[in-house]
Structure formats: structure tokens, C-alpha cells
Amino acid sequence: MNKPILDIQDRPTVGQWVTLSLQHLFAMFGATILVPYLVGLDPSIALLTSGLGTLAFLLITKWQVPAYLGSSFAYIAPIIAAKTAGGPGAAMIGSFLAGLVYGIVALIIKKAGYRWVMKLLPPVVVGPVIIVIGLGLAGTAVGMAMNGPDGNYSLLHFSVALVTLAATVICSVLARGMLSLIPVLVGIVVGYVYALAVGLVDLSNVAKAKWMEMPDFLLPFADYPVRITAEIVMLMVPVAIVTLSEHIGHQLVLSKVVGRDLIQKPGLHRSILGDGTATMISALLGGPPKTTYGENIGVLAITRVYSVYVLAGAAVIAIVFGFVGKVTALIGSIPTPVMGGVSILLFGIIASSGLRMLVDSRVDFGQTRNLIIASVILVIGIGGAVLKISESFQITGMALSAIVGVLLNLVLPGRPQVAENLFEEEKSNDHVA
């Protein structure tokens, strides 16, 4: 680890604070607003709750874990399914329950340690499920990119998507410095300008919007009845299997970046509780579930500025942006093919990160056990298998594949042992989730 410019508890100057906080805001901005855009939620709520969730996370982890929490891509398909089944309120109830699962897991980890989590969620299970998340959304991304508002193929719309995709890829590969940290945001901006030039952008709502406006909150009891059904539970809660593993991976990587074992202190139970609390706060206000962001971990690694005050500053700015009506209206004016072009890359990266987990973890597919687990997960998840118990209770796609993967890992013989010191094992293998 290189010597930090600002360590975790160091306070920046005012000028550094604003600049560095804005950098973190830009790093998470594109991905955080993309999720609510795809699932039909208010982007301003996503910004507001990402800020509130991050502050809650920092507080729960005793200001010792420099992380930013943004919208989780893993819940895109489940939220869409839950909204179809019971409206936006059902999706919020499911999100809250998923966050509650985090709290339960955190409590168990505090009492029993964390090795049992890794026994349930080894890379041979989590890697293929992550691949399912990415590839399961491929059709959505391509449809957004190719089709016009009428649902039919449009070369003009597809050209906007391709320009957006090209700009994002070029920025990812060739950009240096600040631009290399925000390729998604750069791609959206370039695609937006091109869409504006070809007449696909409607700015009328931006002109009408006020500078300061209340976000479109979605509150339990006030805006929707709170009814917990088995269908909502099975659509949303199993996704926590994947996001918990993602969280652990991020904490391991972050530990390497800052040179401290964050799994031990302040403890994995605290960071998981912080993540779950952020998701529950978001659900109560009408936002998507939250997760720690790899983009912001990348910013920490590159800048060597680990100060939690910088992350808190980014959270405060995000909260303020949530009340700026012009910003919300501008986000709402982004044409669908622009988001489609970005999604082609982002959803592909999600799938590729699953492959990377398998490679980095040295999963041996010469072993029949591993081959069976991965194969069954992929076909059930991508094939869209559905287990219908009754008309009102069914387990679909990704959730079913995750559950089946966990069960196969538990029952098939030859399960590998988990090392006593997980952090040191991951560190020695240079494992990056």
C-alpha cells in the first residue's frame, strides 16, 4: 500500500473537501441514476437516499470504513417483477425486507463469526449468479438501445445508443486522470449531446422545473398499503444472497486499499448492518436498494485519499442535489437510447465480473461438482425458469438460480474448507471481487 495522502480520519481543507467530494459524486452519479431510470423510480430519490444511506453507513461503522453507497444493479429485475406483481409499493416492501435480512445476518455474524457466510456463498455459487444478473438484463439494454417509443426498431435511436456506448468505451480505455474515473457519466453526456443534435431531447420539463423542489417520495401507509406476501419475499429477498457476497468482496478489496483489516475492525457485522440500514432507509422513502460502490473504491485507490470526511461530503452534496428540481428534470430528459447504450456496457461488465470472480478465486471446472453447480445456475437463471407453488407464490429466474446454487453447494460432496483467516487468505491470493 502506498502512503495515503489523507488517511481515514484526516480532515481535508475546505478546498480539498469540496473538490474531492465532487469527484466521488461524479464517480457514482451515472450508475446511481441509471437504476431508478430503468425501474421507473424517481432519480432524485435515488440521489437523496444514496446520501442518507452513506451517512448512516459511516455512522454505523464508527467512521472507520470509507465507502459510498449507491443504487444496486442486482435488484433491477426483481424490482421490475415486484412492481408488475404489486406496484411500486410492493417493490419498496421487498427492498425493505432485503435490508432486514442484512440486519439479521449482521447479528448472526457478530455472535458466530463470518466463516459460515463463505460456506453458503463460495465463488462457485456467487460468480454464476452475478453472470445471471448481467446477462438476464441484456435484452432490456438492447431493447432500450434499438427501439423507438413505439417499440419498433429505429436506426436513429440505435445510432444514439452506439455513440453513447463508443464514448463510454473510449473514455474507459483511453482517458486519464479525473475522466478515467467517470466513463459512465462521460458517455451519458456525449450521448445526450448527440441526441440533442438529432432532435431526440425534450427540454420543456427542464424549463418548467423549479430550482428547489421536493422529491417524489413514496411513503409506506401514506402512498401504498403495507402487505407482505410470499411472492414479494421470494422475488426480492433471495437477491441478498448475491449482494451480501458482493459486500464482503468490496470490504476485502477496500481493506487492501487502505491497509487495514476492515473485516476485523470495525467488523464485517457493522459494515453489513450499515449496508442493510441504507437499503431500508431508501425503501422507506421510495428509492432503490443500496450497495457499496466499486467505482468509489477505485477513486480511493487512485487518489490515495481515504478520508471518511470526503465521502460524507459527497453524501451531503447528493442529498442537496435530490432537492434541485432542475437536476431531476434534466435527468428525466435523457433519451432512452442513451441509457440503453450505457447499459449494454454496464450489464456486460456485471456478467464479466462474475467470470472474473471465478478466475480470481481459481474455481476448478475440471471438478464435476463445480461444473454442475455453475451450469445449473446459469441455465435456470438466464433461461427464466419459474417455480410456481401457487398462483400467488412463485420463485423466478435469478432468485431461483441463487437458491438452487446454494442448495447444490451444500448437498454435493467435496465442498472445500474455508480458511480460518479469511482476510489473509484473500490477501495472499490477491482476490478481487
CSV table of C-alpha atoms in Angstrom, one decimal:
chain,number,residue,atom,x,y,z
A,1,MET,CA,0.0,0.0,0.0
A,2,ASN,CA,1.2,3.5,-0.9
A,3,LYS,CA,1.3,6.1,1.9
A,4,PRO,CA,-2.1,7.8,2.0
A,5,ILE,CA,-2.3,11.5,1.1
A,6,LEU,CA,-5.2,11.7,3.6
A,7,ASP,CA,-5.8,8.8,5.9
A,8,ILE,CA,-9.3,7.6,7.1
A,9,GLN,CA,-9.6,10.1,10.0
A,10,ASP,CA,-7.7,13.0,8.4
A,11,ARG,CA,-9.7,16.2,7.7
A,12,PRO,CA,-9.2,17.9,4.3
A,13,THR,CA,-9.0,21.7,3.8
A,14,VAL,CA,-12.2,23.3,2.6
A,15,GLY,CA,-11.0,23.5,-1.0
A,16,GLN,CA,-9.8,19.8,-0.9
A,17,TRP,CA,-13.1,18.8,0.7
A,18,VAL,CA,-15.3,20.2,-2.0
A,19,THR,CA,-13.2,19.1,-4.9
A,20,LEU,CA,-12.6,15.5,-3.6
A,21,SER,CA,-16.2,15.1,-2.6
A,22,LEU,CA,-17.4,16.2,-6.0
A,23,GLN,CA,-15.1,13.6,-7.6
A,24,HIS,CA,-16.7,10.8,-5.6
A,25,LEU,CA,-20.2,12.2,-6.5
A,26,PHE,CA,-19.3,12.1,-10.2
A,27,ALA,CA,-17.9,8.6,-9.9
A,28,MET,CA,-21.2,7.2,-8.6
A,29,PHE,CA,-23.6,9.6,-10.3
A,30,GLY,CA,-24.1,7.8,-13.7
A,31,ALA,CA,-24.7,4.3,-12.2
A,32,THR,CA,-26.8,5.6,-9.3
A,33,ILE,CA,-29.3,7.4,-11.5
A,34,LEU,CA,-29.4,4.6,-14.1
A,35,VAL,CA,-31.1,2.1,-11.8
A,36,PRO,CA,-34.1,4.2,-10.9
A,37,TYR,CA,-34.3,5.3,-14.6
A,38,LEU,CA,-34.5,1.6,-15.6
A,39,VAL,CA,-37.1,0.5,-13.0
A,40,GLY,CA,-39.3,3.6,-13.1
A,41,LEU,CA,-38.4,5.3,-9.8
A,42,ASP,CA,-37.6,8.9,-9.1
A,43,PRO,CA,-33.8,9.6,-9.7
A,44,SER,CA,-33.9,12.5,-7.2
A,45,ILE,CA,-34.9,10.0,-4.5
A,46,ALA,CA,-32.0,7.7,-5.6
A,47,LEU,CA,-29.6,10.6,-5.1
A,48,LEU,CA,-31.1,11.7,-1.8
A,49,THR,CA,-31.2,8.1,-0.4
A,50,SER,CA,-27.7,7.4,-1.6
A,51,GLY,CA,-26.5,10.3,0.5
A,52,LEU,CA,-28.6,9.4,3.6
A,53,GLY,CA,-27.6,5.8,3.3
A,54,THR,CA,-23.9,6.6,3.0
A,55,LEU,CA,-24.1,8.8,6.1
A,56,ALA,CA,-25.9,6.0,8.0
A,57,PHE,CA,-23.3,3.6,6.9
A,58,LEU,CA,-20.4,5.8,8.0
A,59,LEU,CA,-22.1,6.3,11.4
A,60,ILE,CA,-22.7,2.6,12.0
A,61,THR,CA,-19.2,1.7,11.0
A,62,LYS,CA,-17.9,4.3,13.5
A,63,TRP,CA,-16.4,6.4,10.7
A,64,GLN,CA,-13.8,3.8,10.0
A,65,VAL,CA,-14.9,2.5,6.6
A,66,PRO,CA,-14.5,4.9,3.7
A,67,ALA,CA,-17.2,3.7,1.3
A,68,TYR,CA,-20.0,5.3,-0.7
A,69,LEU,CA,-23.4,3.5,-1.2
A,70,GLY,CA,-25.3,3.9,-4.5
A,71,SER,CA,-28.1,2.1,-6.3
A,72,SER,CA,-27.7,-1.7,-6.6
A,73,PHE,CA,-27.9,-3.2,-10.1
A,74,ALA,CA,-28.6,-6.7,-8.6
A,75,TYR,CA,-32.2,-5.6,-7.8
A,76,ILE,CA,-33.2,-4.2,-11.2
A,77,ALA,CA,-35.0,-7.3,-12.5
A,78,PRO,CA,-36.6,-8.1,-9.1
A,79,ILE,CA,-37.9,-4.6,-8.7
A,80,ILE,CA,-39.4,-4.6,-12.1
A,81,ALA,CA,-41.0,-8.0,-11.3
A,82,ALA,CA,-42.3,-6.8,-7.9
A,83,LYS,CA,-43.8,-3.6,-9.5
A,84,THR,CA,-45.6,-5.8,-12.0
A,85,ALA,CA,-46.9,-8.0,-9.3
A,86,GLY,CA,-48.0,-5.4,-6.8
A,87,GLY,CA,-47.0,-1.9,-7.9
A,88,PRO,CA,-44.1,0.4,-6.7
A,89,GLY,CA,-45.1,-0.2,-3.1
A,90,ALA,CA,-44.6,-3.9,-3.3
A,91,ALA,CA,-41.0,-3.2,-4.6
A,92,MET,CA,-40.3,-1.0,-1.7
A,93,ILE,CA,-41.6,-3.6,0.8
A,94,GLY,CA,-39.4,-6.2,-0.8
A,95,SER,CA,-36.4,-3.9,-0.7
A,96,PHE,CA,-37.0,-3.2,3.0
A,97,LEU,CA,-37.2,-6.9,3.7
A,98,ALA,CA,-33.9,-7.5,1.8
A,99,GLY,CA,-32.3,-4.8,4.0
A,100,LEU,CA,-33.8,-6.5,7.1
A,101,VAL,CA,-32.0,-9.7,6.0
A,102,TYR,CA,-28.7,-7.8,6.2
A,103,GLY,CA,-29.5,-6.8,9.8
A,104,ILE,CA,-30.2,-10.5,10.7
A,105,VAL,CA,-27.0,-11.7,9.0
A,106,ALA,CA,-25.0,-8.9,10.8
A,107,LEU,CA,-26.4,-10.1,14.2
A,108,ILE,CA,-25.5,-13.7,13.5
A,109,ILE,CA,-22.0,-12.7,12.3
A,110,LYS,CA,-21.5,-10.7,15.5
A,111,LYS,CA,-22.3,-13.8,17.5
A,112,ALA,CA,-20.9,-16.6,15.4
A,113,GLY,CA,-18.2,-15.0,13.1
A,114,TYR,CA,-18.3,-14.8,9.4
A,115,ARG,CA,-16.9,-18.1,8.1
A,116,TRP,CA,-20.4,-19.6,7.8
A,117,VAL,CA,-21.3,-16.9,5.3
A,118,MET,CA,-18.5,-18.0,3.0
A,119,LYS,CA,-19.6,-21.7,3.3
A,120,LEU,CA,-23.0,-20.7,2.0
A,121,LEU,CA,-21.7,-18.3,-0.6
A,122,PRO,CA,-18.5,-19.5,-2.2
A,123,PRO,CA,-17.3,-18.1,-5.6
A,124,VAL,CA,-18.6,-21.1,-7.5
A,125,VAL,CA,-22.2,-20.1,-6.4
A,126,VAL,CA,-21.9,-16.3,-6.4
A,127,GLY,CA,-19.9,-16.0,-9.7
A,128,PRO,CA,-22.5,-17.7,-11.9
A,129,VAL,CA,-25.3,-15.8,-10.1
A,130,ILE,CA,-23.6,-12.5,-10.9
A,131,ILE,CA,-23.3,-13.6,-14.5
A,132,VAL,CA,-27.1,-14.3,-14.5
A,133,ILE,CA,-27.7,-10.8,-13.2
A,134,GLY,CA,-25.8,-9.2,-16.1
A,135,LEU,CA,-27.0,-11.5,-18.9
A,136,GLY,CA,-30.6,-11.6,-17.7
A,137,LEU,CA,-30.7,-7.8,-18.3
A,138,ALA,CA,-29.1,-8.0,-21.7
A,139,GLY,CA,-32.5,-8.0,-23.5
A,140,THR,CA,-33.5,-4.9,-21.6
A,141,ALA,CA,-30.4,-3.0,-22.6
A,142,VAL,CA,-30.6,-3.9,-26.3
A,143,GLY,CA,-34.3,-3.1,-26.4
A,144,MET,CA,-33.7,0.4,-24.9
A,145,ALA,CA,-30.9,0.9,-27.4
A,146,MET,CA,-32.6,-0.3,-30.6
A,147,ASN,CA,-36.2,0.6,-30.3
A,148,GLY,CA,-38.1,3.9,-30.5
A,149,PRO,CA,-41.0,5.0,-28.2
A,150,ASP,CA,-43.4,2.8,-30.3
A,151,GLY,CA,-41.4,-0.3,-29.5
A,152,ASN,CA,-40.2,-0.8,-33.1
A,153,TYR,CA,-36.7,-0.8,-34.5
A,154,SER,CA,-35.3,2.7,-35.1
A,155,LEU,CA,-31.9,3.3,-36.7
A,156,LEU,CA,-31.8,6.9,-35.4
A,157,HIS,CA,-32.3,5.7,-31.8
A,158,PHE,CA,-29.8,2.9,-32.2
A,159,SER,CA,-27.2,5.4,-33.5
A,160,VAL,CA,-27.7,7.4,-30.3
A,161,ALA,CA,-27.0,4.3,-28.3
A,162,LEU,CA,-23.9,3.4,-30.3
A,163,VAL,CA,-22.5,6.9,-30.0
A,164,THR,CA,-23.1,6.7,-26.2
A,165,LEU,CA,-21.5,3.2,-26.0
A,166,ALA,CA,-18.5,4.3,-28.1
A,167,ALA,CA,-17.9,7.4,-25.9
A,168,THR,CA,-18.1,5.3,-22.7
A,169,VAL,CA,-15.7,2.6,-24.0
A,170,ILE,CA,-13.2,5.2,-25.3
A,171,CYS,CA,-13.2,7.0,-22.0
A,172,SER,CA,-12.8,3.8,-20.1
A,173,VAL,CA,-9.8,2.7,-22.2
A,174,LEU,CA,-8.0,5.9,-23.1
A,175,ALA,CA,-8.9,8.6,-20.6
A,176,ARG,CA,-6.5,9.6,-17.9
A,177,GLY,CA,-6.9,11.4,-14.5
A,178,MET,CA,-10.4,12.5,-13.5
A,179,LEU,CA,-12.1,11.4,-16.7
A,180,SER,CA,-10.9,7.9,-16.3
A,181,LEU,CA,-13.0,7.7,-13.1
A,182,ILE,CA,-16.3,8.8,-14.7
A,183,PRO,CA,-16.6,6.9,-18.0
A,184,VAL,CA,-20.3,6.3,-17.5
A,185,LEU,CA,-21.0,9.9,-16.8
A,186,VAL,CA,-18.9,11.0,-19.9
A,187,GLY,CA,-20.8,8.5,-22.1
A,188,ILE,CA,-24.2,9.8,-20.9
A,189,VAL,CA,-23.1,13.4,-21.6
A,190,VAL,CA,-21.7,12.7,-25.1
A,191,GLY,CA,-24.8,10.6,-25.9
A,192,TYR,CA,-27.1,13.3,-24.6
A,193,VAL,CA,-25.4,16.0,-26.7
A,194,TYR,CA,-25.7,13.8,-29.8
A,195,ALA,CA,-29.4,13.0,-29.1
A,196,LEU,CA,-29.9,16.8,-28.7
A,197,ALA,CA,-28.3,17.4,-32.1
A,198,VAL,CA,-30.6,14.8,-33.8
A,199,GLY,CA,-33.8,16.1,-32.1
A,200,LEU,CA,-34.5,13.4,-29.6
A,201,VAL,CA,-34.3,15.5,-26.4
A,202,ASP,CA,-37.3,17.3,-25.0
A,203,LEU,CA,-36.2,20.1,-22.6
A,204,SER,CA,-39.6,21.6,-21.9
A,205,ASN,CA,-39.8,20.0,-18.5
A,206,VAL,CA,-36.4,21.3,-17.6
A,207,ALA,CA,-37.6,24.9,-18.4
A,208,LYS,CA,-40.7,24.4,-16.3
A,209,ALA,CA,-39.0,22.8,-13.3
A,210,LYS,CA,-38.2,24.9,-10.2
A,211,TRP,CA,-34.7,25.1,-8.8
A,212,MET,CA,-35.8,23.8,-5.5
A,213,GLU,CA,-38.5,21.0,-5.4
A,214,MET,CA,-39.5,18.2,-3.1
A,215,PRO,CA,-38.6,14.8,-4.4
A,216,ASP,CA,-41.4,12.4,-5.3
A,217,PHE,CA,-41.4,10.4,-2.1
A,218,LEU,CA,-43.1,7.0,-2.0
A,219,LEU,CA,-44.0,6.5,1.7
A,220,PRO,CA,-45.5,3.4,3.3
A,221,PHE,CA,-49.1,3.6,4.5
A,222,ALA,CA,-49.4,7.1,3.0
A,223,ASP,CA,-48.8,6.2,-0.6
A,224,TYR,CA,-49.3,2.4,-0.6
A,225,PRO,CA,-50.6,-0.3,1.8
A,226,VAL,CA,-48.1,-2.4,3.6
A,227,ARG,CA,-48.8,-6.0,2.7
A,228,ILE,CA,-46.1,-8.6,2.9
A,229,THR,CA,-46.8,-11.5,0.5
A,230,ALA,CA,-44.8,-14.7,-0.1
A,231,GLU,CA,-44.4,-13.7,-3.8
A,232,ILE,CA,-42.7,-10.4,-2.9
A,233,VAL,CA,-40.5,-12.1,-0.4
A,234,MET,CA,-39.3,-14.7,-2.9
A,235,LEU,CA,-38.8,-12.0,-5.6
A,236,MET,CA,-36.6,-9.7,-3.6
A,237,VAL,CA,-35.1,-11.4,-0.5
A,238,PRO,CA,-33.0,-14.1,-2.3
A,239,VAL,CA,-31.1,-11.4,-4.1
A,240,ALA,CA,-29.5,-10.6,-0.8
A,241,ILE,CA,-27.5,-13.8,-1.2
A,242,VAL,CA,-25.7,-12.1,-4.1
A,243,THR,CA,-25.3,-8.6,-2.6
A,244,LEU,CA,-24.0,-10.0,0.7
A,245,SER,CA,-21.2,-11.7,-1.2
A,246,GLU,CA,-20.6,-8.5,-3.2
A,247,HIS,CA,-20.4,-6.6,0.0
A,248,ILE,CA,-17.8,-9.0,1.5
A,249,GLY,CA,-15.8,-8.8,-1.6
A,250,HIS,CA,-15.8,-5.0,-1.5
A,251,GLN,CA,-14.7,-5.0,2.1
A,252,LEU,CA,-11.8,-7.3,1.3
A,253,VAL,CA,-10.7,-5.0,-1.6
A,254,LEU,CA,-11.2,-1.9,0.5
A,255,SER,CA,-9.1,-3.4,3.3
A,256,LYS,CA,-6.2,-3.9,0.9
A,257,VAL,CA,-6.6,-0.3,-0.5
A,258,VAL,CA,-6.5,1.4,2.9
A,259,GLY,CA,-4.1,-1.1,4.6
A,260,ARG,CA,-6.4,-2.1,7.4
A,261,ASP,CA,-8.4,-5.2,8.1
A,262,LEU,CA,-11.9,-3.8,8.0
A,263,ILE,CA,-13.3,-7.3,8.3
A,264,GLN,CA,-11.9,-7.4,11.8
A,265,LYS,CA,-12.3,-3.7,12.8
A,266,PRO,CA,-14.8,-2.2,12.9
A,267,GLY,CA,-16.1,-5.6,11.9
A,268,LEU,CA,-18.0,-7.2,9.0
A,269,HIS,CA,-21.2,-7.2,11.0
A,270,ARG,CA,-21.0,-3.4,11.3
A,271,SER,CA,-20.5,-2.8,7.5
A,272,ILE,CA,-23.2,-5.3,6.6
A,273,LEU,CA,-25.6,-3.6,9.1
A,274,GLY,CA,-24.7,-0.3,7.6
A,275,ASP,CA,-25.4,-1.6,4.1
A,276,GLY,CA,-28.8,-3.0,5.2
A,277,THR,CA,-29.8,0.1,7.1
A,278,ALA,CA,-29.1,2.2,3.9
A,279,THR,CA,-31.3,-0.1,1.9
A,280,MET,CA,-34.1,0.1,4.5
A,281,ILE,CA,-33.9,3.9,4.6
A,282,SER,CA,-34.1,4.0,0.8
A,283,ALA,CA,-37.1,1.7,0.8
A,284,LEU,CA,-39.0,3.8,3.3
A,285,LEU,CA,-38.5,6.9,1.1
A,286,GLY,CA,-39.1,5.3,-2.3
A,287,GLY,CA,-35.6,4.6,-3.5
A,288,PRO,CA,-33.8,1.5,-4.9
A,289,PRO,CA,-31.7,-0.8,-2.6
A,290,LYS,CA,-28.2,0.3,-1.9
A,291,THR,CA,-24.7,-1.3,-2.1
A,292,THR,CA,-21.2,-0.2,-1.6
A,293,TYR,CA,-19.8,1.1,-4.9
A,294,GLY,CA,-16.7,-0.3,-6.6
A,295,GLU,CA,-16.4,2.9,-8.6
A,296,ASN,CA,-15.7,4.9,-5.4
A,297,ILE,CA,-13.3,2.2,-4.1
A,298,GLY,CA,-11.4,2.8,-7.4
A,299,VAL,CA,-11.3,6.5,-6.7
A,300,LEU,CA,-9.8,5.8,-3.2
A,301,ALA,CA,-7.1,3.6,-4.7
A,302,ILE,CA,-6.1,6.1,-7.4
A,303,THR,CA,-6.2,9.3,-5.3
A,304,ARG,CA,-4.9,7.7,-2.0
A,305,VAL,CA,-7.4,9.9,-0.2
A,306,TYR,CA,-9.2,7.7,2.3
A,307,SER,CA,-10.8,10.4,4.5
A,308,VAL,CA,-14.3,9.5,5.6
A,309,TYR,CA,-15.0,13.2,5.7
A,310,VAL,CA,-14.6,13.3,1.9
A,311,LEU,CA,-17.2,10.5,1.5
A,312,ALA,CA,-19.5,12.3,3.9
A,313,GLY,CA,-19.1,15.5,1.8
A,314,ALA,CA,-20.2,13.6,-1.3
A,315,ALA,CA,-23.2,12.2,0.6
A,316,VAL,CA,-24.3,15.7,1.6
A,317,ILE,CA,-23.9,17.1,-1.9
A,318,ALA,CA,-26.0,14.1,-3.2
A,319,ILE,CA,-28.7,14.9,-0.7
A,320,VAL,CA,-28.8,18.6,-1.8
A,321,PHE,CA,-29.0,17.5,-5.5
A,322,GLY,CA,-32.1,15.5,-4.6
A,323,PHE,CA,-33.9,18.7,-3.9
A,324,VAL,CA,-32.8,20.5,-7.0
A,325,GLY,CA,-35.7,20.3,-9.4
A,326,LYS,CA,-33.7,21.4,-12.5
A,327,VAL,CA,-31.3,18.5,-11.9
A,328,THR,CA,-34.1,16.0,-11.6
A,329,ALA,CA,-35.8,17.3,-14.7
A,330,LEU,CA,-32.5,17.2,-16.7
A,331,ILE,CA,-32.0,13.6,-15.7
A,332,GLY,CA,-35.6,12.9,-16.8
A,333,SER,CA,-34.9,14.4,-20.2
A,334,ILE,CA,-32.2,11.8,-21.0
A,335,PRO,CA,-33.5,9.8,-24.0
A,336,THR,CA,-33.9,6.0,-23.5
A,337,PRO,CA,-31.3,5.0,-26.2
A,338,VAL,CA,-28.6,7.0,-24.3
A,339,MET,CA,-29.3,4.9,-21.2
A,340,GLY,CA,-29.5,1.8,-23.4
A,341,GLY,CA,-26.1,2.4,-24.8
A,342,VAL,CA,-24.6,2.8,-21.4
A,343,SER,CA,-26.5,-0.3,-20.1
A,344,ILE,CA,-25.0,-2.5,-22.9
A,345,LEU,CA,-21.6,-2.0,-21.3
A,346,LEU,CA,-22.6,-1.9,-17.7
A,347,PHE,CA,-24.7,-5.1,-17.8
A,348,GLY,CA,-21.9,-6.8,-19.7
A,349,ILE,CA,-19.4,-5.7,-17.1
A,350,ILE,CA,-21.7,-7.2,-14.4
A,351,ALA,CA,-21.6,-10.5,-16.2
A,352,SER,CA,-17.9,-10.3,-16.8
A,353,SER,CA,-17.3,-9.5,-13.1
A,354,GLY,CA,-18.9,-12.9,-12.3
A,355,LEU,CA,-16.4,-14.5,-14.7
A,356,ARG,CA,-13.6,-12.6,-13.0
A,357,MET,CA,-14.6,-13.8,-9.6
A,358,LEU,CA,-14.4,-17.4,-10.9
A,359,VAL,CA,-11.0,-16.8,-12.4
A,360,ASP,CA,-9.6,-14.9,-9.4
A,361,SER,CA,-10.8,-17.5,-7.0
A,362,ARG,CA,-9.3,-20.3,-9.1
A,363,VAL,CA,-12.5,-22.2,-9.3
A,364,ASP,CA,-11.6,-25.6,-11.0
A,365,PHE,CA,-14.1,-26.6,-13.6
A,366,GLY,CA,-12.2,-29.8,-14.0
A,367,GLN,CA,-14.1,-30.8,-10.9
A,368,THR,CA,-17.6,-32.2,-11.8
A,369,ARG,CA,-19.0,-30.7,-8.7
A,370,ASN,CA,-18.1,-27.1,-9.7
A,371,LEU,CA,-19.2,-27.7,-13.3
A,372,ILE,CA,-22.7,-28.9,-12.2
A,373,ILE,CA,-23.3,-26.0,-9.8
A,374,ALA,CA,-22.3,-23.3,-12.3
A,375,SER,CA,-24.2,-25.0,-15.2
A,376,VAL,CA,-27.4,-25.4,-13.3
A,377,ILE,CA,-27.3,-21.8,-12.0
A,378,LEU,CA,-26.7,-20.3,-15.5
A,379,VAL,CA,-29.4,-22.2,-17.3
A,380,ILE,CA,-32.1,-21.7,-14.6
A,381,GLY,CA,-31.2,-18.0,-14.3
A,382,ILE,CA,-30.8,-17.0,-17.9
A,383,GLY,CA,-33.5,-19.4,-19.1
A,384,GLY,CA,-36.0,-17.7,-16.9
A,385,ALA,CA,-37.1,-20.8,-15.0
A,386,VAL,CA,-40.1,-20.3,-12.7
A,387,LEU,CA,-41.1,-22.5,-9.7
A,388,LYS,CA,-44.9,-22.0,-9.2
A,389,ILE,CA,-46.1,-23.1,-5.9
A,390,SER,CA,-49.5,-21.5,-6.4
A,391,GLU,CA,-50.9,-18.6,-8.4
A,392,SER,CA,-49.8,-16.1,-5.7
A,393,PHE,CA,-46.5,-17.7,-4.8
A,394,GLN,CA,-43.7,-18.4,-7.3
A,395,ILE,CA,-39.9,-18.2,-7.4
A,396,THR,CA,-38.5,-16.8,-10.6
A,397,GLY,CA,-35.2,-16.5,-12.6
A,398,MET,CA,-32.4,-15.1,-10.6
A,399,ALA,CA,-33.8,-15.8,-7.2
A,400,LEU,CA,-34.5,-19.4,-8.1
A,401,SER,CA,-31.0,-19.9,-9.5
A,402,ALA,CA,-29.4,-18.4,-6.4
A,403,ILE,CA,-31.4,-20.7,-4.1
A,404,VAL,CA,-30.7,-23.8,-6.2
A,405,GLY,CA,-27.0,-22.9,-6.3
A,406,VAL,CA,-26.7,-22.6,-2.5
A,407,LEU,CA,-28.5,-25.9,-2.1
A,408,LEU,CA,-26.3,-27.7,-4.6
A,409,ASN,CA,-23.2,-26.4,-2.9
A,410,LEU,CA,-24.4,-27.7,0.5
A,411,VAL,CA,-25.5,-31.2,-0.6
A,412,LEU,CA,-23.0,-32.2,-3.3
A,413,PRO,CA,-19.9,-33.9,-1.8
A,414,GLY,CA,-16.4,-32.4,-2.0
A,415,ARG,CA,-17.1,-28.9,-0.6
A,416,PRO,CA,-13.8,-27.2,0.1
A,417,GLN,CA,-12.9,-26.0,3.6
A,418,VAL,CA,-12.9,-22.3,4.4
A,419,ALA,CA,-9.7,-21.0,5.8
A,420,GLU,CA,-9.5,-19.9,9.5
A,421,ASN,CA,-8.3,-16.4,8.5
A,422,LEU,CA,-10.3,-15.4,5.5
A,423,PHE,CA,-8.8,-11.9,5.1
A,424,GLU,CA,-5.2,-13.2,5.0
A,425,GLU,CA,-6.3,-15.9,2.5
A,426,GLU,CA,-7.9,-13.4,0.2
A,427,LYS,CA,-4.9,-11.0,0.6
A,428,SER,CA,-2.4,-13.7,-0.3
A,429,ASN,CA,-4.4,-14.8,-3.4
A,430,ASP,CA,-4.9,-11.1,-4.4
A,431,HIS,CA,-8.6,-11.9,-4.7
A,432,VAL,CA,-10.7,-9.0,-6.1
A,433,ALA,CA,-14.4,-9.4,-6.1
